[in-house]
Amino acid sequence: MSDGLYWLMKTEPDTFSFDDLLSRPQQTEGWEGVRNYMARNFMRDQFKVGQLVFFYHSRIEEPAIVGVAQIVKEAYPDEAALDLKSPYFDAKSLAKGESRWCMVDVKAYGQFERPITLKELKSTAVKDLQNMALIKPGQRLSIQPVTKKEWDAVLKISLLKRI
DNA sequence: GCCAACGTTGGC
DNA sequence: GCCAACGTTGGC
């Protein structure tokens, strides 16, 4: 399906927003808390340094792609799973003595001149975006592959300003 | 805040 | 290893 070059990652901006990423040292942050096997497997098996990722805000009034991040560190164990105080604590990982989840580091790469809303992506769906996972009902996967065609189509909607 | 979709859990 | 119950996601 995917050419494995581009991705989309969802986040709730209340938890971690693109602005949060911009405020981090080196504008880089570890993407912890992924607790879904399919999403984990994408990260573990297919994420490579240098790949670009759409940064998508969900669970807000206007869900939207707001920017682009770049993978700067490939998958490593997400130790938050072993931390009782973490919201991402996972009893099964603790029982096993090692985290069954992994994370990657991402760095801010670019911000769109304006957010590209889900509504807009759906309305442009007549063309290259009609098969994009994001716009399909019931699609909840927090990490999704994006094809080059889809990537290029999204980049035409709003100007990506390099950071 | 509702609720449909769908992933995970656990009894059998 | 089936599948009902349960929990979470995320658009609306």
PDB file of C-alpha atoms (C1' of nucleotides) in Angstrom:
ATOM      1  CA  MET A   1       0.000   0.000   0.000  1.00  0.00           C
ATOM      2  CA  SER A   2       2.392   2.620   1.255  1.00  0.00           C
ATOM      3  CA  ASP A   3       5.753   3.440  -0.212  1.00  0.00           C
ATOM      4  CA  GLY A   4       6.873   3.724   3.396  1.00  0.00           C
ATOM      5  CA  LEU A   5       8.245   7.207   2.976  1.00  0.00           C
ATOM      6  CA  TYR A   6       5.576   9.383   4.522  1.00  0.00           C
ATOM      7  CA  TRP A   7       3.421   9.122   7.623  1.00  0.00           C
ATOM      8  CA  LEU A   8       0.717  10.839   9.584  1.00  0.00           C
ATOM      9  CA  MET A   9       0.664  10.964  13.366  1.00  0.00           C
ATOM     10  CA  LYS A  10      -2.347  12.033  15.398  1.00  0.00           C
ATOM     11  CA  THR A  11      -2.195  13.896  18.638  1.00  0.00           C
ATOM     12  CA  GLU A  12      -4.602  15.698  20.895  1.00  0.00           C
ATOM     13  CA  PRO A  13      -3.243  19.217  21.157  1.00  0.00           C
ATOM     14  CA  ASP A  14      -4.205  19.357  24.849  1.00  0.00           C
ATOM     15  CA  THR A  15      -1.698  16.566  25.413  1.00  0.00           C
ATOM     16  CA  PHE A  16       0.956  17.429  22.871  1.00  0.00           C
ATOM     17  CA  SER A  17       0.585  20.067  20.182  1.00  0.00           C
ATOM     18  CA  PHE A  18       2.766  21.246  17.326  1.00  0.00           C
ATOM     19  CA  ASP A  19       3.448  24.407  19.321  1.00  0.00           C
ATOM     20  CA  ASP A  20       4.665  22.206  22.168  1.00  0.00           C
ATOM     21  CA  LEU A  21       7.100  20.580  19.751  1.00  0.00           C
ATOM     22  CA  LEU A  22       8.328  24.000  18.612  1.00  0.00           C
ATOM     23  CA  SER A  23       8.998  24.994  22.210  1.00  0.00           C
ATOM     24  CA  ARG A  24      11.191  21.961  22.947  1.00  0.00           C
ATOM     25  CA  PRO A  25      14.996  22.105  22.893  1.00  0.00           C
ATOM     26  CA  GLN A  26      16.160  21.482  19.308  1.00  0.00           C
ATOM     27  CA  GLN A  27      12.408  21.461  18.525  1.00  0.00           C
ATOM     28  CA  THR A  28      12.692  17.740  19.107  1.00  0.00           C
ATOM     29  CA  GLU A  29      10.641  15.446  21.305  1.00  0.00           C
ATOM     30  CA  GLY A  30      10.141  11.741  21.922  1.00  0.00           C
ATOM     31  CA  TRP A  31       6.754  10.528  20.716  1.00  0.00           C
ATOM     32  CA  GLU A  32       5.706   8.328  23.611  1.00  0.00           C
ATOM     33  CA  GLY A  33       2.406   6.756  24.527  1.00  0.00           C
ATOM     34  CA  VAL A  34       1.515   4.857  21.361  1.00  0.00           C
ATOM     35  CA  ARG A  35      -0.450   1.882  22.708  1.00  0.00           C
ATOM     36  CA  ASN A  36      -1.699   0.157  19.599  1.00  0.00           C
ATOM     37  CA  TYR A  37       0.052  -2.775  17.971  1.00  0.00           C
ATOM     38  CA  MET A  38      -0.414  -1.758  14.371  1.00  0.00           C
ATOM     39  CA  ALA A  39       0.829   1.740  15.073  1.00  0.00           C
ATOM     40  CA  ARG A  40       3.742   0.352  17.058  1.00  0.00           C
ATOM     41  CA  ASN A  41       4.700  -1.984  14.242  1.00  0.00           C
ATOM     42  CA  PHE A  42       4.773   0.883  11.759  1.00  0.00           C
ATOM     43  CA  MET A  43       7.149   2.749  14.067  1.00  0.00           C
ATOM     44  CA  ARG A  44       9.289  -0.251  14.895  1.00  0.00           C
ATOM     45  CA  ASP A  45       9.579  -1.762  11.428  1.00  0.00           C
ATOM     46  CA  GLN A  46       9.214   1.076   8.980  1.00  0.00           C
ATOM     47  CA  PHE A  47      10.145   4.401  10.537  1.00  0.00           C
ATOM     48  CA  LYS A  48      13.528   5.600   9.303  1.00  0.00           C
ATOM     49  CA  VAL A  49      15.554   8.681  10.120  1.00  0.00           C
ATOM     50  CA  GLY A  50      14.812  11.422   7.643  1.00  0.00           C
ATOM     51  CA  GLN A  51      11.218  10.445   6.902  1.00  0.00           C
ATOM     52  CA  LEU A  52       8.570  13.130   7.116  1.00  0.00           C
ATOM     53  CA  VAL A  53       5.340  12.987   9.070  1.00  0.00           C
ATOM     54  CA  PHE A  54       2.147  15.020   8.942  1.00  0.00           C
ATOM     55  CA  PHE A  55       1.364  16.358  12.403  1.00  0.00           C
ATOM     56  CA  TYR A  56      -2.396  16.065  12.917  1.00  0.00           C
ATOM     57  CA  HIS A  57      -4.486  17.536  15.717  1.00  0.00           C
ATOM     58  CA  SER A  58      -7.503  15.448  16.677  1.00  0.00           C
ATOM     59  CA  ARG A  59     -10.375  15.764  19.136  1.00  0.00           C
ATOM     60  CA  ILE A  60     -10.817  19.473  18.654  1.00  0.00           C
ATOM     61  CA  GLU A  61     -13.433  21.596  16.958  1.00  0.00           C
ATOM     62  CA  GLU A  62     -11.579  21.597  13.647  1.00  0.00           C
ATOM     63  CA  PRO A  63      -9.333  18.539  13.409  1.00  0.00           C
ATOM     64  CA  ALA A  64      -6.475  19.437  11.061  1.00  0.00           C
ATOM     65  CA  ILE A  65      -2.981  18.790   9.773  1.00  0.00           C
ATOM     66  CA  VAL A  66      -0.941  21.652  11.173  1.00  0.00           C
ATOM     67  CA  GLY A  67       2.642  20.898  10.278  1.00  0.00           C
ATOM     68  CA  VAL A  68       5.352  18.436   9.335  1.00  0.00           C
ATOM     69  CA  ALA A  69       7.865  16.701  11.561  1.00  0.00           C
ATOM     70  CA  GLN A  70      10.910  14.635  10.675  1.00  0.00           C
ATOM     71  CA  ILE A  71      12.028  11.363  12.216  1.00  0.00           C
ATOM     72  CA  VAL A  72      15.367  11.994  13.910  1.00  0.00           C
ATOM     73  CA  LYS A  73      15.657   8.812  15.995  1.00  0.00           C
ATOM     74  CA  GLU A  74      14.342   5.398  15.121  1.00  0.00           C
ATOM     75  CA  ALA A  75      12.282   3.158  17.406  1.00  0.00           C
ATOM     76  CA  TYR A  76      13.473   2.544  20.947  1.00  0.00           C
ATOM     77  CA  PRO A  77      11.654   1.214  24.039  1.00  0.00           C
ATOM     78  CA  ASP A  78       8.969   3.477  25.502  1.00  0.00           C
ATOM     79  CA  GLU A  79       9.873   3.332  29.178  1.00  0.00           C
ATOM     80  CA  ALA A  80       6.768   5.272  30.189  1.00  0.00           C
ATOM     81  CA  ALA A  81       5.041   1.886  30.029  1.00  0.00           C
ATOM     82  CA  LEU A  82       7.016   0.861  33.123  1.00  0.00           C
ATOM     83  CA  ASP A  83       6.377   4.064  35.045  1.00  0.00           C
ATOM     84  CA  LEU A  84       3.506   3.716  37.499  1.00  0.00           C
ATOM     85  CA  LYS A  85       3.032   7.466  37.539  1.00  0.00           C
ATOM     86  CA  SER A  86       2.846   7.849  33.780  1.00  0.00           C
ATOM     87  CA  PRO A  87      -0.519   8.107  32.012  1.00  0.00           C
ATOM     88  CA  TYR A  88       0.989   5.601  29.576  1.00  0.00           C
ATOM     89  CA  PHE A  89       1.763   2.999  32.225  1.00  0.00           C
ATOM     90  CA  ASP A  90       1.127  -0.553  31.040  1.00  0.00           C
ATOM     91  CA  ALA A  91       0.805  -3.337  33.618  1.00  0.00           C
ATOM     92  CA  LYS A  92       1.646  -6.046  31.102  1.00  0.00           C
ATOM     93  CA  SER A  93       4.942  -4.414  30.251  1.00  0.00           C
ATOM     94  CA  LEU A  94       5.812  -4.147  33.939  1.00  0.00           C
ATOM     95  CA  ALA A  95       4.917  -7.798  34.503  1.00  0.00           C
ATOM     96  CA  LYS A  96       7.234  -8.749  31.658  1.00  0.00           C
ATOM     97  CA  GLY A  97      10.015  -6.561  32.990  1.00  0.00           C
ATOM     98  CA  GLU A  98      10.381  -4.663  29.730  1.00  0.00           C
ATOM     99  CA  SER A  99       8.282  -2.302  27.682  1.00  0.00           C
ATOM    100  CA  ARG A 100       6.340  -3.892  24.851  1.00  0.00           C
ATOM    101  CA  TRP A 101       5.885  -0.443  23.329  1.00  0.00           C
ATOM    102  CA  CYS A 102       8.271   1.762  21.445  1.00  0.00           C
ATOM    103  CA  MET A 103       8.673   5.394  20.536  1.00  0.00           C
ATOM    104  CA  VAL A 104      10.578   7.584  18.091  1.00  0.00           C
ATOM    105  CA  ASP A 105      11.984  11.099  18.246  1.00  0.00           C
ATOM    106  CA  VAL A 106      10.592  13.736  15.944  1.00  0.00           C
ATOM    107  CA  LYS A 107      11.822  17.214  15.102  1.00  0.00           C
ATOM    108  CA  ALA A 108       9.747  20.092  13.778  1.00  0.00           C
ATOM    109  CA  TYR A 109      10.315  20.459  10.044  1.00  0.00           C
ATOM    110  CA  GLY A 110       7.688  22.857   8.793  1.00  0.00           C
ATOM    111  CA  GLN A 111       4.424  24.538   9.646  1.00  0.00           C
ATOM    112  CA  PHE A 112       1.544  25.079   7.278  1.00  0.00           C
ATOM    113  CA  GLU A 113       0.555  28.663   6.629  1.00  0.00           C
ATOM    114  CA  ARG A 114      -2.877  27.675   7.868  1.00  0.00           C
ATOM    115  CA  PRO A 115      -4.234  24.408   9.307  1.00  0.00           C
ATOM    116  CA  ILE A 116      -5.487  21.967   6.692  1.00  0.00           C
ATOM    117  CA  THR A 117      -8.766  20.822   8.181  1.00  0.00           C
ATOM    118  CA  LEU A 118     -10.229  17.366   7.960  1.00  0.00           C
ATOM    119  CA  LYS A 119     -13.282  18.938   6.367  1.00  0.00           C
ATOM    120  CA  GLU A 120     -11.102  20.377   3.648  1.00  0.00           C
ATOM    121  CA  LEU A 121      -9.279  17.089   3.082  1.00  0.00           C
ATOM    122  CA  LYS A 122     -12.633  15.400   2.680  1.00  0.00           C
ATOM    123  CA  SER A 123     -13.903  17.981   0.260  1.00  0.00           C
ATOM    124  CA  THR A 124     -10.820  17.699  -1.932  1.00  0.00           C
ATOM    125  CA  ALA A 125     -11.245  13.941  -1.794  1.00  0.00           C
ATOM    126  CA  VAL A 126     -12.481  13.824  -5.350  1.00  0.00           C
ATOM    127  CA  LYS A 127      -8.883  13.610  -6.493  1.00  0.00           C
ATOM    128  CA  ASP A 128      -5.697  12.176  -5.042  1.00  0.00           C
ATOM    129  CA  LEU A 129      -6.924  12.014  -1.465  1.00  0.00           C
ATOM    130  CA  GLN A 130      -9.956   9.814  -1.919  1.00  0.00           C
ATOM    131  CA  ASN A 131      -8.156   6.755  -0.543  1.00  0.00           C
ATOM    132  CA  MET A 132      -6.397   8.535   2.301  1.00  0.00           C
ATOM    133  CA  ALA A 133      -6.952   6.580   5.509  1.00  0.00           C
ATOM    134  CA  LEU A 134      -7.551   9.716   7.540  1.00  0.00           C
ATOM    135  CA  ILE A 135     -10.742  10.696   5.764  1.00  0.00           C
ATOM    136  CA  LYS A 136     -12.374   7.299   6.053  1.00  0.00           C
ATOM    137  CA  PRO A 137     -15.070   6.896   8.709  1.00  0.00           C
ATOM    138  CA  GLY A 138     -14.071   4.905  11.753  1.00  0.00           C
ATOM    139  CA  GLN A 139     -10.361   5.224  11.001  1.00  0.00           C
ATOM    140  CA  ARG A 140      -8.802   5.513  14.412  1.00  0.00           C
ATOM    141  CA  LEU A 141      -5.251   4.397  13.846  1.00  0.00           C
ATOM    142  CA  SER A 142      -2.973   6.996  15.399  1.00  0.00           C
ATOM    143  CA  ILE A 143      -0.146   6.375  12.941  1.00  0.00           C
ATOM    144  CA  GLN A 144      -0.981   6.006   9.279  1.00  0.00           C
ATOM    145  CA  PRO A 145       1.073   5.579   6.136  1.00  0.00           C
ATOM    146  CA  VAL A 146       0.682   8.347   3.567  1.00  0.00           C
ATOM    147  CA  THR A 147       1.478   7.758  -0.097  1.00  0.00           C
ATOM    148  CA  LYS A 148       3.639  10.172  -2.075  1.00  0.00           C
ATOM    149  CA  LYS A 149       0.614  11.121  -4.148  1.00  0.00           C
ATOM    150  CA  GLU A 150      -1.352  11.989  -1.028  1.00  0.00           C
ATOM    151  CA  TRP A 151       1.597  13.840   0.453  1.00  0.00           C
ATOM    152  CA  ASP A 152       2.012  15.991  -2.637  1.00  0.00           C
ATOM    153  CA  ALA A 153      -1.720  16.660  -2.826  1.00  0.00           C
ATOM    154  CA  VAL A 154      -1.818  17.902   0.782  1.00  0.00           C
ATOM    155  CA  LEU A 155       1.218  20.118   0.250  1.00  0.00           C
ATOM    156  CA  LYS A 156      -0.621  21.870  -2.562  1.00  0.00           C
ATOM    157  CA  ILE A 157      -3.423  22.934  -0.212  1.00  0.00           C
ATOM    158  CA  SER A 158      -1.386  25.234   1.994  1.00  0.00           C
ATOM    159  CA  LEU A 159       2.177  26.544   1.917  1.00  0.00           C
ATOM    160  CA  LEU A 160       4.592  24.636   4.139  1.00  0.00           C
ATOM    161  CA  LYS A 161       6.933  27.115   5.778  1.00  0.00           C
ATOM    162  CA  ARG A 162      10.257  25.512   6.710  1.00  0.00           C
ATOM    163  CA  ILE A 163      11.339  25.942  10.284  1.00  0.00           C
TER     164      ILE A 163
ATOM    165  C1'  DG B   1     -20.933  14.837  25.750  1.00  0.00           C
ATOM    166  C1'  DC B   2     -22.829  11.318  22.530  1.00  0.00           C
ATOM    167  C1'  DC B   3     -22.076   7.202  20.327  1.00  0.00           C
ATOM    168  C1'  DA B   4     -20.331   4.226  16.476  1.00  0.00           C
ATOM    169  C1'  DA B   5     -16.291   1.854  15.371  1.00  0.00           C
ATOM    170  C1'  DC B   6     -13.034  -1.104  16.617  1.00  0.00           C
ATOM    171  C1'  DG B   7      -9.103  -2.960  19.458  1.00  0.00           C
ATOM    172  C1'  DT B   8      -8.266  -5.624  23.708  1.00  0.00           C
ATOM    173  C1'  DT B   9      -9.305  -8.688  27.425  1.00  0.00           C
ATOM    174  C1'  DG B  10     -10.486 -12.755  29.678  1.00  0.00           C
ATOM    175  C1'  DG B  11     -13.796 -16.583  30.702  1.00  0.00           C
ATOM    176  C1'  DC B  12     -14.854 -20.663  28.814  1.00  0.00           C
TER     177       DC B  12
ATOM    178  C1'  DG C   1      -9.014 -19.862  20.082  1.00  0.00           C
ATOM    179  C1'  DC C   2     -13.838 -18.025  20.159  1.00  0.00           C
ATOM    180  C1'  DC C   3     -16.449 -14.168  21.217  1.00  0.00           C
ATOM    181  C1'  DA C   4     -19.046 -11.142  24.535  1.00  0.00           C
ATOM    182  C1'  DA C   5     -17.984  -7.466  27.390  1.00  0.00           C
ATOM    183  C1'  DC C   6     -15.436  -3.660  27.993  1.00  0.00           C
ATOM    184  C1'  DG C   7     -12.540   0.459  27.090  1.00  0.00           C
ATOM    185  C1'  DT C   8     -10.880   3.956  23.986  1.00  0.00           C
ATOM    186  C1'  DT C   9     -10.895   6.874  19.999  1.00  0.00           C
ATOM    187  C1'  DG C  10     -12.386  10.749  17.714  1.00  0.00           C
ATOM    188  C1'  DG C  11     -15.782  13.093  14.609  1.00  0.00           C
ATOM    189  C1'  DC C  12     -19.803  15.330  15.265  1.00  0.00           C
TER     190       DC C  12
END
